[in-house]
XYZ file of C-alpha atoms in Angstrom:
681
model
C -6.572 -31.160 -11.595
C -9.512 -29.025 -11.428
C -11.658 -28.057 -13.476
C -12.978 -25.015 -11.677
C -12.251 -22.516 -8.497
C -14.659 -20.559 -6.732
C -12.179 -17.764 -5.234
C -13.754 -16.443 -1.887
C -12.099 -13.297 -1.805
C -13.051 -9.624 -4.216
C -10.547 -6.912 -5.389
C -6.644 -7.748 -6.925
C -6.062 -11.401 -5.449
C -8.684 -11.662 -6.745
C -7.812 -10.910 -9.854
C -4.769 -12.271 -9.147
C -5.832 -16.106 -8.330
C -8.101 -16.088 -11.779
C -5.291 -14.230 -13.563
C -2.790 -18.153 -13.101
C -6.300 -20.392 -13.008
C -6.893 -18.768 -16.504
C -3.035 -20.035 -17.486
C -3.285 -23.507 -15.803
C -6.906 -23.931 -18.503
C -9.129 -23.935 -14.624
C -12.579 -22.320 -14.673
C -12.956 -19.608 -12.428
C -16.222 -17.889 -9.878
C -15.400 -14.891 -8.270
C -18.555 -13.481 -5.972
C -19.591 -10.290 -4.782
C -21.531 -8.328 -2.780
C -23.942 -5.046 -3.617
C -20.621 -2.365 -3.915
C -18.263 -5.398 -5.895
C -21.287 -5.971 -8.771
C -19.733 -3.722 -11.398
C -15.702 -5.074 -9.990
C -12.588 -5.945 -11.889
C -13.016 -9.862 -10.908
C -16.465 -10.093 -11.788
C -15.481 -9.439 -14.900
C -12.536 -11.070 -15.086
C -14.212 -14.208 -13.641
C -15.848 -17.470 -16.428
C -18.996 -16.671 -13.769
C -19.489 -14.204 -10.427
C -22.377 -15.262 -8.072
C -23.789 -12.561 -5.328
C -23.528 -13.073 -2.013
C -25.007 -10.103 -0.313
C -25.213 -6.918 1.131
C -21.351 -4.282 1.794
C -20.317 -5.131 4.875
C -17.655 -8.345 4.466
C -20.053 -9.632 8.190
C -23.150 -9.913 5.928
C -21.173 -10.857 2.835
C -18.150 -12.021 2.125
C -16.364 -13.740 5.412
C -20.115 -15.527 5.746
C -19.650 -18.695 5.826
C -23.148 -20.250 5.024
C -23.083 -17.910 1.811
C -19.815 -19.300 0.961
C -20.619 -22.930 0.361
C -24.391 -21.649 -1.538
C -22.110 -19.952 -4.130
C -19.834 -23.809 -4.158
C -23.363 -25.480 -4.710
C -24.631 -23.391 -7.639
C -21.475 -23.446 -9.885
C -20.062 -26.684 -9.224
C -16.819 -25.121 -7.560
C -14.392 -28.659 -7.071
C -11.816 -25.759 -4.801
C -11.462 -22.299 -3.301
C -8.799 -20.882 -2.385
C -9.121 -17.357 -0.172
C -6.803 -14.828 -1.287
C -6.104 -13.525 2.274
C -8.202 -11.277 5.036
C -11.995 -12.199 5.252
C -12.166 -17.143 5.618
C -8.270 -17.836 4.352
C -7.832 -18.336 7.921
C -11.024 -19.229 9.326
C -10.856 -23.005 10.255
C -14.214 -23.360 10.287
C -14.207 -22.533 6.699
C -11.684 -24.963 6.044
C -13.648 -27.632 8.012
C -17.324 -26.800 5.398
C -15.330 -27.709 2.105
C -13.584 -30.322 3.355
C -17.640 -32.325 5.080
C -18.396 -31.537 1.055
C -15.037 -32.697 -0.253
C -14.028 -29.226 -1.558
C -10.673 -29.166 -2.007
C -9.499 -25.903 0.102
C -6.366 -24.244 -1.601
C -4.271 -23.081 1.448
C -3.096 -25.348 4.329
C -4.709 -28.002 6.390
C -7.527 -27.440 9.429
C -4.990 -28.793 12.477
C -1.969 -26.234 10.593
C -4.829 -23.710 10.426
C -5.850 -23.470 13.910
C -2.367 -24.492 15.749
C -0.623 -21.707 13.485
C -3.274 -18.966 12.399
C -3.756 -18.695 16.310
C -0.463 -15.996 17.484
C -1.117 -17.553 21.080
C -0.429 -21.276 19.587
C 1.889 -20.776 16.983
C 4.210 -19.784 19.408
C 3.790 -21.815 21.986
C 4.765 -24.570 19.714
C 7.287 -22.483 18.639
C 8.901 -21.808 22.185
C 8.523 -26.412 22.233
C 10.253 -26.118 18.941
C 13.234 -24.361 20.811
C 12.343 -21.360 18.060
C 13.753 -18.140 19.995
C 10.037 -15.687 20.457
C 9.058 -12.451 21.916
C 8.092 -12.087 25.503
C 4.884 -12.267 26.211
C 1.532 -13.666 27.595
C -0.011 -16.082 25.669
C -3.154 -16.079 27.388
C -6.629 -14.339 26.632
C -6.987 -11.240 28.355
C -10.736 -10.943 29.557
C -10.776 -6.846 30.281
C -8.706 -3.646 30.084
C -7.811 -3.860 33.455
C -6.757 -6.969 33.205
C -4.170 -5.845 29.831
C -3.134 -3.317 31.994
C -1.392 -5.544 34.537
C -0.467 -8.067 31.831
C 1.706 -4.556 30.131
C 2.484 -3.589 33.148
C 4.650 -6.888 34.238
C 6.099 -7.532 31.031
C 7.149 -4.383 30.750
C 6.124 -0.495 28.303
C 6.114 -0.314 24.963
C 4.075 -3.644 24.940
C 1.630 -4.583 21.254
C -1.607 -4.972 21.804
C -2.649 -7.752 18.848
C -5.814 -9.752 17.710
C -4.844 -14.007 18.056
C -6.942 -13.954 14.130
C -5.717 -10.578 13.119
C -3.384 -9.592 10.466
C -2.997 -7.002 8.030
C -2.575 -4.563 11.298
C -6.143 -4.622 12.368
C -6.564 -5.415 15.812
C -2.889 -3.684 16.778
C -2.321 -1.245 18.917
C 1.569 -0.051 20.468
C 0.402 1.186 23.761
C 4.230 3.369 26.077
C 1.441 3.806 28.809
C -1.508 1.828 31.050
C -4.117 4.992 29.418
C -3.396 4.370 26.334
C -3.229 0.389 26.856
C -6.385 0.435 28.265
C -7.463 2.184 25.172
C -6.037 -0.023 23.164
C -7.416 -3.069 24.128
C -10.651 -2.249 23.299
C -10.248 -0.419 19.983
C -8.089 -3.595 18.990
C -11.455 -6.033 21.130
C -13.515 -4.003 18.253
C -11.368 -4.300 15.532
C -10.971 -8.153 15.677
C -14.690 -8.498 15.781
C -15.599 -6.455 13.009
C -12.752 -7.827 10.753
C -12.135 -11.398 11.531
C -15.890 -12.440 14.050
C -13.060 -13.602 17.060
C -11.779 -10.202 19.538
C -9.772 -12.511 22.120
C -6.375 -10.249 22.206
C -2.848 -11.299 23.089
C 0.255 -8.861 24.524
C 3.433 -9.054 24.110
C 7.006 -7.002 24.161
C 7.541 -4.377 21.613
C 11.017 -4.538 20.503
C 11.937 -1.062 19.704
C 14.413 -0.023 16.465
C 13.169 -3.667 14.652
C 13.404 -4.946 10.939
C 10.286 -6.875 9.659
C 11.355 -10.147 8.064
C 9.351 -12.759 6.960
C 10.097 -16.343 4.978
C 8.254 -18.012 2.301
C 8.160 -21.918 2.466
C 5.697 -24.152 0.340
C 5.093 -27.506 1.887
C 3.543 -30.457 -0.169
C 0.995 -32.837 1.842
C 4.229 -35.886 0.736
C 6.012 -34.176 3.662
C 8.480 -32.121 1.024
C 9.458 -28.346 2.550
C 11.922 -25.411 0.701
C 12.106 -21.651 1.055
C 12.257 -19.839 -1.181
C 14.209 -16.935 0.970
C 12.781 -13.847 2.321
C 10.833 -10.793 2.036
C 12.355 -7.305 4.015
C 8.773 -5.584 5.149
C 9.828 -3.069 7.883
C 9.081 -0.250 5.942
C 5.833 -0.056 7.347
C 2.096 2.023 8.976
C -0.173 1.181 12.299
C 1.817 -1.753 11.596
C 0.523 -2.225 7.961
C 3.003 -2.675 5.258
C 3.621 -0.578 2.815
C 6.826 -1.017 1.101
C 8.503 -4.803 0.248
C 10.915 -6.471 -0.732
C 13.188 -9.310 -2.211
C 15.469 -10.240 -0.619
C 16.306 -8.399 2.604
C 19.846 -6.060 2.473
C 20.286 -6.787 5.619
C 20.377 -10.836 5.899
C 24.050 -12.593 4.735
C 23.563 -15.804 3.797
C 23.942 -18.198 6.474
C 21.007 -15.466 8.711
C 18.865 -16.389 5.577
C 19.281 -20.670 5.940
C 18.915 -20.101 9.347
C 15.709 -18.976 9.479
C 15.185 -20.159 6.087
C 15.394 -23.830 7.843
C 13.811 -22.791 11.243
C 10.428 -21.799 9.051
C 10.824 -24.720 6.783
C 11.013 -27.062 10.548
C 7.757 -25.321 12.347
C 5.945 -25.765 8.648
C 6.631 -29.783 9.311
C 6.266 -29.663 13.348
C 2.434 -29.249 11.834
C 1.696 -30.752 8.329
C 1.601 -27.562 6.952
C 1.234 -28.228 3.237
C 0.188 -25.192 0.478
C 2.113 -21.816 0.389
C 2.538 -20.237 3.958
C 4.631 -17.978 5.726
C 6.401 -16.976 8.360
C 7.611 -13.621 10.154
C 10.674 -13.053 12.323
C 11.513 -9.468 14.079
C 15.710 -8.838 13.666
C 17.327 -7.266 15.433
C 20.624 -5.291 14.639
C 22.809 -7.680 15.110
C 20.741 -10.639 13.104
C 18.851 -12.198 16.155
C 15.498 -13.400 14.870
C 12.042 -14.114 16.980
C 9.471 -15.907 15.730
C 6.604 -13.814 15.427
C 3.916 -15.993 13.576
C 2.837 -17.802 11.389
C 0.256 -16.856 8.178
C -1.296 -19.599 7.002
C -1.833 -18.395 3.641
C -0.518 -16.265 0.923
C 0.936 -12.826 2.249
C 0.094 -9.717 -0.196
C 3.726 -9.082 -0.799
C 3.950 -12.653 -1.892
C 4.955 -11.083 -6.006
C 8.556 -10.129 -5.070
C 9.304 -13.507 -4.051
C 7.775 -14.904 -7.384
C 9.550 -11.503 -9.537
C 12.999 -13.154 -7.964
C 13.157 -17.187 -7.633
C 10.058 -17.544 -10.695
C 8.248 -19.515 -8.848
C 3.808 -18.785 -8.919
C 3.376 -19.907 -5.655
C -0.876 -19.216 -6.550
C 0.431 -22.249 -9.297
C 1.764 -24.086 -6.284
C -0.806 -24.001 -3.641
C -2.861 -25.586 -6.763
C -1.335 -27.911 -7.146
C -0.034 -28.790 -3.993
C -4.976 -28.574 -2.658
C -4.759 -31.540 -6.499
C -2.263 -33.696 -3.628
C 0.635 -33.041 -6.301
C 3.962 -33.226 -4.390
C 6.064 -30.824 -4.868
C 8.424 -30.070 -8.348
C 10.681 -27.803 -7.065
C 13.627 -29.541 -4.490
C 15.881 -27.369 -2.298
C 18.739 -26.744 -4.105
C 16.338 -26.287 -7.068
C 15.500 -21.831 -5.635
C 17.761 -19.591 -6.674
C 17.824 -15.779 -5.863
C 18.038 -13.927 -9.278
C 18.210 -10.284 -8.961
C 15.839 -7.619 -7.414
C 12.332 -7.294 -6.499
C 10.864 -4.177 -4.510
C 6.567 -3.942 -4.760
C 5.182 -0.999 -3.481
C 1.381 -0.567 -1.702
C -0.780 1.856 -3.738
C -3.111 2.456 -1.348
C -6.296 5.188 -1.189
C -5.556 7.380 1.062
C -4.309 11.218 1.595
C -0.614 11.389 2.913
C -1.513 15.065 3.360
C -3.890 14.780 5.391
C -1.876 11.398 7.879
C -2.761 8.873 5.336
C -6.196 8.712 6.620
C -8.693 6.845 4.035
C -10.151 8.323 0.902
C -13.068 7.091 -1.044
C -14.792 7.873 -4.183
C -14.802 6.869 -8.044
C -11.398 6.778 -10.202
C -11.230 9.628 -12.799
C -8.178 8.278 -14.374
C -6.445 5.432 -13.928
C -3.742 4.700 -15.878
C -0.384 2.542 -14.586
C 2.925 1.726 -16.064
C 2.979 -0.986 -18.992
C 3.589 -4.954 -17.381
C 6.407 -5.423 -18.879
C 7.658 -9.682 -17.680
C 11.021 -10.776 -16.644
C 11.780 -13.788 -17.775
C 9.431 -16.924 -19.576
C 9.103 -19.965 -16.843
C 9.353 -23.565 -16.736
C 6.804 -25.666 -16.001
C 7.539 -26.544 -13.343
C 8.023 -22.718 -12.053
C 12.004 -22.121 -12.391
C 13.331 -19.913 -14.757
C 14.373 -20.782 -17.921
C 17.957 -19.683 -17.001
C 20.865 -18.286 -14.633
C 18.812 -14.616 -14.928
C 15.699 -13.358 -16.258
C 15.525 -12.278 -19.743
C 14.969 -9.199 -19.145
C 17.002 -6.782 -17.850
C 13.861 -4.947 -16.135
C 10.781 -6.225 -15.339
C 7.674 -3.992 -14.550
C 4.256 -5.941 -12.983
C 1.151 -4.790 -11.719
C -1.105 -6.509 -8.931
C -4.947 -4.465 -9.370
C -8.421 -5.044 -8.770
C -9.535 -1.706 -10.152
C -10.530 0.218 -13.540
C -10.826 3.846 -14.648
C -13.993 4.644 -14.083
C -14.708 2.653 -10.923
C -14.933 3.138 -7.704
C -12.924 2.951 -3.761
C -15.208 1.780 -1.391
C -15.421 2.722 2.086
C -16.284 -0.565 3.498
C -12.730 -2.977 2.275
C -9.353 -2.391 1.845
C -8.233 0.994 0.868
C -5.187 -0.466 -1.870
C -5.687 0.388 -5.367
C -2.519 -1.906 -6.717
C 0.838 -3.581 -5.701
C 3.305 -1.821 -8.027
C 6.516 -4.035 -7.979
C 9.449 -3.788 -10.394
C 13.130 -6.017 -11.097
C 16.245 -5.180 -11.619
C 19.605 -7.432 -11.855
C 20.607 -5.693 -8.911
C 18.778 -3.374 -5.845
C 19.343 -0.083 -6.984
C 18.616 -0.814 -10.810
C 14.826 -2.313 -8.839
C 15.264 1.317 -7.387
C 15.504 3.424 -10.213
C 13.041 1.337 -11.606
C 10.178 1.994 -9.209
C 11.131 5.571 -9.543
C 10.121 5.924 -13.369
C 7.347 3.606 -12.676
C 5.789 5.232 -9.732
C 6.164 8.982 -11.974
C 4.251 7.486 -14.986
C 2.146 5.557 -12.744
C -1.538 8.248 -13.528
C -4.336 8.384 -10.407
C -6.952 10.654 -10.351
C -10.757 10.986 -8.309
C -8.969 10.189 -4.677
C -6.316 10.468 -2.623
C -3.504 8.481 -2.718
C -0.193 7.396 -1.398
C 1.732 7.789 -4.784
C 3.251 11.290 -4.147
C 5.120 8.870 -0.767
C 5.737 6.450 -2.157
C 7.610 8.286 -4.834
C 9.154 9.844 -1.278
C 10.644 6.689 0.021
C 12.481 5.323 -3.315
C 14.837 8.629 -2.625
C 14.992 8.522 1.286
C 18.690 8.110 1.705
C 18.233 5.279 4.627
C 15.681 3.254 2.183
C 18.552 3.896 0.012
C 21.247 2.729 2.022
C 18.861 -0.058 3.227
C 18.739 0.467 7.001
C 15.452 1.400 7.393
C 13.601 0.006 10.948
C 10.207 0.046 11.227
C 10.256 3.104 13.436
C 11.340 4.587 10.020
C 7.845 6.575 8.920
C 7.449 7.453 12.422
C 10.812 8.394 12.582
C 11.021 9.960 9.655
C 7.723 12.112 9.128
C 6.724 11.929 13.195
C 4.943 15.551 11.610
C 2.921 13.518 9.062
C 4.048 13.786 5.434
C 3.473 17.197 4.326
C 4.993 17.192 -0.318
C 9.175 17.088 -1.040
C 10.974 19.691 -1.417
C 13.140 18.871 -4.426
C 16.619 19.630 -4.565
C 18.157 23.097 -6.964
C 19.301 20.510 -9.914
C 16.238 19.293 -10.156
C 14.040 22.102 -9.658
C 15.923 23.597 -12.524
C 15.235 20.624 -15.146
C 11.058 21.168 -14.242
C 11.776 24.251 -15.115
C 13.378 23.614 -18.205
C 10.379 21.552 -19.445
C 8.006 23.761 -17.846
C 9.591 26.564 -19.617
C 9.250 24.368 -23.369
C 5.833 22.508 -22.008
C 3.989 26.267 -21.659
C 5.955 27.937 -25.413
C 4.135 24.736 -27.408
C 0.928 25.604 -25.600
C 1.163 29.266 -27.023
C 2.141 28.163 -29.996
C -1.566 26.303 -30.381
C -2.916 29.220 -29.551
C -2.090 31.407 -31.027
C -3.527 29.066 -34.226
C -6.096 29.231 -32.693
C -8.941 29.961 -35.945
C -11.816 32.503 -36.558
C -9.481 35.210 -35.317
C -9.467 38.688 -36.892
C -7.217 39.883 -39.700
C -4.362 42.202 -38.024
C -4.931 39.805 -34.155
C -1.885 37.889 -34.244
C -0.155 36.922 -31.600
C 3.456 36.290 -31.260
C 4.889 34.304 -28.787
C 7.944 35.418 -27.120
C 11.065 33.559 -25.712
C 11.347 35.626 -22.754
C 9.555 33.896 -19.634
C 10.113 33.591 -15.448
C 9.358 30.065 -14.584
C 8.575 30.072 -10.124
C 7.813 26.850 -8.094
C 8.742 26.269 -4.839
C 8.751 29.707 -3.826
C 11.894 29.879 -6.783
C 12.652 32.121 -9.661
C 14.628 31.288 -12.766
C 14.626 33.822 -15.582
C 14.585 31.741 -19.247
C 14.962 32.015 -22.620
C 12.719 29.840 -24.749
C 14.527 28.760 -28.058
C 13.005 26.566 -30.202
C 13.431 24.312 -33.271
C 12.087 21.535 -34.767
C 13.661 19.190 -32.451
C 12.401 20.364 -29.352
C 14.015 23.864 -27.352
C 17.213 25.269 -25.803
C 16.211 26.999 -22.563
C 19.443 29.315 -21.327
C 19.156 30.209 -17.796
C 20.214 33.850 -16.944
C 23.164 32.432 -14.764
C 24.891 31.531 -19.056
C 23.738 27.795 -18.103
C 21.573 26.222 -20.984
C 19.261 22.448 -21.073
C 18.119 20.878 -24.054
C 14.556 19.782 -23.879
C 13.761 17.237 -25.729
C 10.061 15.352 -25.260
C 6.573 14.417 -27.923
C 4.171 16.469 -25.585
C 1.013 17.980 -26.261
C -1.366 20.677 -25.427
C -3.871 18.552 -22.397
C -1.897 14.970 -22.555
C -1.767 14.677 -18.233
C 1.484 12.263 -19.093
C 4.751 14.290 -20.048
C 7.862 11.986 -20.689
C 10.706 14.390 -21.634
C 14.802 13.878 -21.877
C 16.810 17.160 -20.125
C 19.771 17.718 -20.888
C 20.960 14.092 -20.638
C 18.451 13.400 -17.754
C 14.816 11.290 -18.747
C 11.614 12.824 -16.655
C 8.904 11.845 -17.000
C 6.797 13.806 -14.766
C 2.301 14.010 -14.438
C 0.879 17.548 -16.013
C -2.142 19.398 -14.726
C -3.092 23.088 -15.896
C -4.225 26.012 -14.161
C -4.071 29.370 -14.802
C -0.462 30.810 -15.582
C 0.705 27.387 -15.614
C 1.051 24.290 -14.960
C 0.509 21.961 -12.138
C 3.960 19.302 -12.052
C 4.280 16.097 -9.573
C 7.364 14.469 -9.804
C 8.977 12.118 -7.474
C 6.962 12.939 -4.803
C 7.209 16.437 -5.096
C 3.748 18.121 -5.865
C 4.423 22.391 -7.726
C 2.535 24.746 -8.948
C 4.805 26.065 -11.673
C 4.265 29.316 -13.373
C 5.146 30.821 -16.254
C 5.100 34.368 -16.924
C 6.235 36.890 -19.000
C 8.834 39.113 -16.951
C 6.459 42.138 -16.425
C 3.312 39.666 -14.892
C 6.111 38.027 -12.708
C 6.772 41.574 -11.403
C 3.105 42.358 -10.898
C 3.032 38.710 -9.253
C 4.946 39.311 -6.146
C 3.285 42.554 -5.882
C -0.796 39.545 -4.973
C -1.481 39.298 -1.466
C -1.159 35.815 -0.525
C -5.225 34.093 -0.204
C -5.458 33.556 3.532
C -6.866 30.031 4.557
C -10.461 29.802 6.630
C -9.756 29.465 10.885
C -11.067 26.250 11.632
C -9.341 26.023 15.367
C -12.468 25.967 17.118
C -13.730 23.306 15.303
C -13.170 19.150 14.937
C -13.407 18.665 11.679
C -14.245 14.459 9.747
C -10.563 13.904 7.818
C -11.906 11.044 6.369
C -15.178 9.630 4.876
C -16.393 7.368 7.438
C -18.918 5.759 9.900
C -19.396 7.891 13.630
C -18.505 4.946 16.449
C -18.921 6.956 19.627
C -18.418 9.600 20.832
C -16.685 10.918 23.741
C -17.825 14.101 25.088
C -21.249 16.467 25.751
C -22.017 20.178 24.698
C -20.657 22.011 27.705
C -18.425 19.182 28.578
C -14.596 20.999 29.012
C -11.967 18.833 27.293
C -7.884 19.317 27.410
C -4.982 18.528 25.382
C -5.578 14.215 23.480
C -8.836 13.964 24.804
C -10.055 11.479 22.875
C -12.995 13.362 21.511
C -15.210 10.764 19.273
C -14.384 7.896 17.083
C -14.762 7.202 13.354
C -14.277 4.600 11.273
C -13.262 3.920 7.876
C -11.984 0.902 6.139
C -12.661 -1.718 9.141
C -9.459 0.760 11.239
C -11.243 3.073 13.798
C -10.204 6.804 14.360
C -9.401 8.636 17.724
C -9.824 12.161 17.217
C -8.340 14.461 19.952
C -7.927 17.413 21.408
C -5.945 19.462 20.163
C -6.080 21.795 22.734
C -8.533 22.739 26.151
C -11.224 23.718 25.259
C -15.014 23.771 26.340
C -18.038 22.436 23.791
C -20.134 23.990 22.153
C -21.963 22.048 20.109
C -22.046 18.491 18.217
C -23.356 17.974 14.986
C -23.520 14.359 14.577
C -24.447 10.789 16.549
C -23.188 7.397 16.969
C -24.229 5.876 13.478
C -24.074 8.296 11.124
C -21.958 8.596 7.841
C -19.580 11.424 7.341
C -17.725 13.541 4.142
C -14.351 14.205 4.514
C -13.980 17.945 6.561
C -17.750 17.695 7.907
C -18.115 19.603 11.145
C -18.040 17.345 14.022
C -18.877 19.753 16.991
C -17.217 22.620 17.592
C -15.518 24.806 20.603
C -15.606 27.627 22.611
């Protein structure tokens, strides 16, 4: 077995590989750019090598620089993670030339399966059903329009070397095909160094289900069940689970056997994923094969007990698989939520900055494993499991140069319902401050009836949140619990304030028991009766809730029992109450005396400033291109400029007809959020 492995990646996946290598007794080497000097993966590794400036095309995807780091440290093998050089055949060839093991598939498999055009041709020749499309290379936007019309709109414009949602656009018209072709080409060139584009039919109302395969160099191959990845935004997965709530055993077996047959046809040896589109009748169509470890691999590990990174390393070392297909048992259910540095209230646009607070929920193991990688028993030892794969820490920064993912929060339960319940609690207990993040949105999805029923498609987000995410409106029974909790916490805070030292004699303040709690435009008149074990909060309709908690003023997370239910809320102090965040809702909760509440109703509402004649930068980013000049008349929906952030291009469009009166930015400028780009008459 190898003595030292270099991880040619960064962030959470580099940390993930380091954990398994450490368990196997293998030393690790991290590489890092200027932006990642203080990153977690650098601190975790046994050695770290600097490889260049922040942009990936000047550091992480420069093969010569990675090879220099390998030579300098004497690493015997390289794990590429995902993204960057993980599916780059030239990199695999460079390693082979210097007799360095690549912890991934053979070069031939990368070339044939990693390239989406070639892989589709091979799949067709093997009799695998594929989505209709144009497999040849497309030279320019006009050819893209012609092909799109031949296939029939809508079409998917995709980068041949793409992945992770980069270089992908859906076009519903000739204009969108032209625009999407150029943006996909630009993103592909910047992210992968390969701007080849192809087009295929976009299947409406599909489910995205993928099969995890594991093959060795001795002709053995198995599949480890499937992952449901239908909840996506901008073609990037947000929530994944295993197994799929949609598949039956016969369909699972058919997809798995087909995936393994395809892998064997190209001499595959490593972990890989075969992706399918599945329609409502359980017909499945081959999309592509990812010749690397997937971001969502933890959910497969949680239901099978197989450490995929360990298996990849052993296969790269020449070992045969120690697991047969009969050994693979799917135990329970696992869900993964991707925590992104993006603001859900601003159309999920990227958010960068310092993590002033980062407190993930405590991790709980699902059960011990055999050395072979199989479960020690028929089911995990624990009833529930929580796993958090991350590459950040409190005080660290989220950079504009890389993918915006902060962490992958996973839960396991014996049933899907238990796994969802565990995820709800884990999300409520996940503390992140300093940047915009999608925790509220993830919580909302976990409570959405379509997700709970397991009937989602890849159109879930655009159909259920067509105007974007604007928070959650909690039902009255949940508001009542939060009101009771807030009243009890407010009383605790008030009592502490009365005990301040140094007060004047005869100025002792009494804390009353009658309060008015206001949240989500709902008023609750309550009376709080406290004792040593908690508080009883009585409502004016005669009902009451018992509240127990060890919360003290200043705590930013409160774990309470309200009535017969547990409640976990994030707590922030505001004037006259709290900012409470729970289950996707972000609430301003005011706790006032009856007289204060009466006066508060007379206060005028604050009016937001008029920005209707300004184009504001919706995220921190780089101006790629300005599409208009001063004096131009623009129409509704017209492209005004392109902003690049975290490897994604975002086209900003006019909301209404107008004339450009001023332009305050130029191509190449780095802008902050809400900075004025242009003004209109």
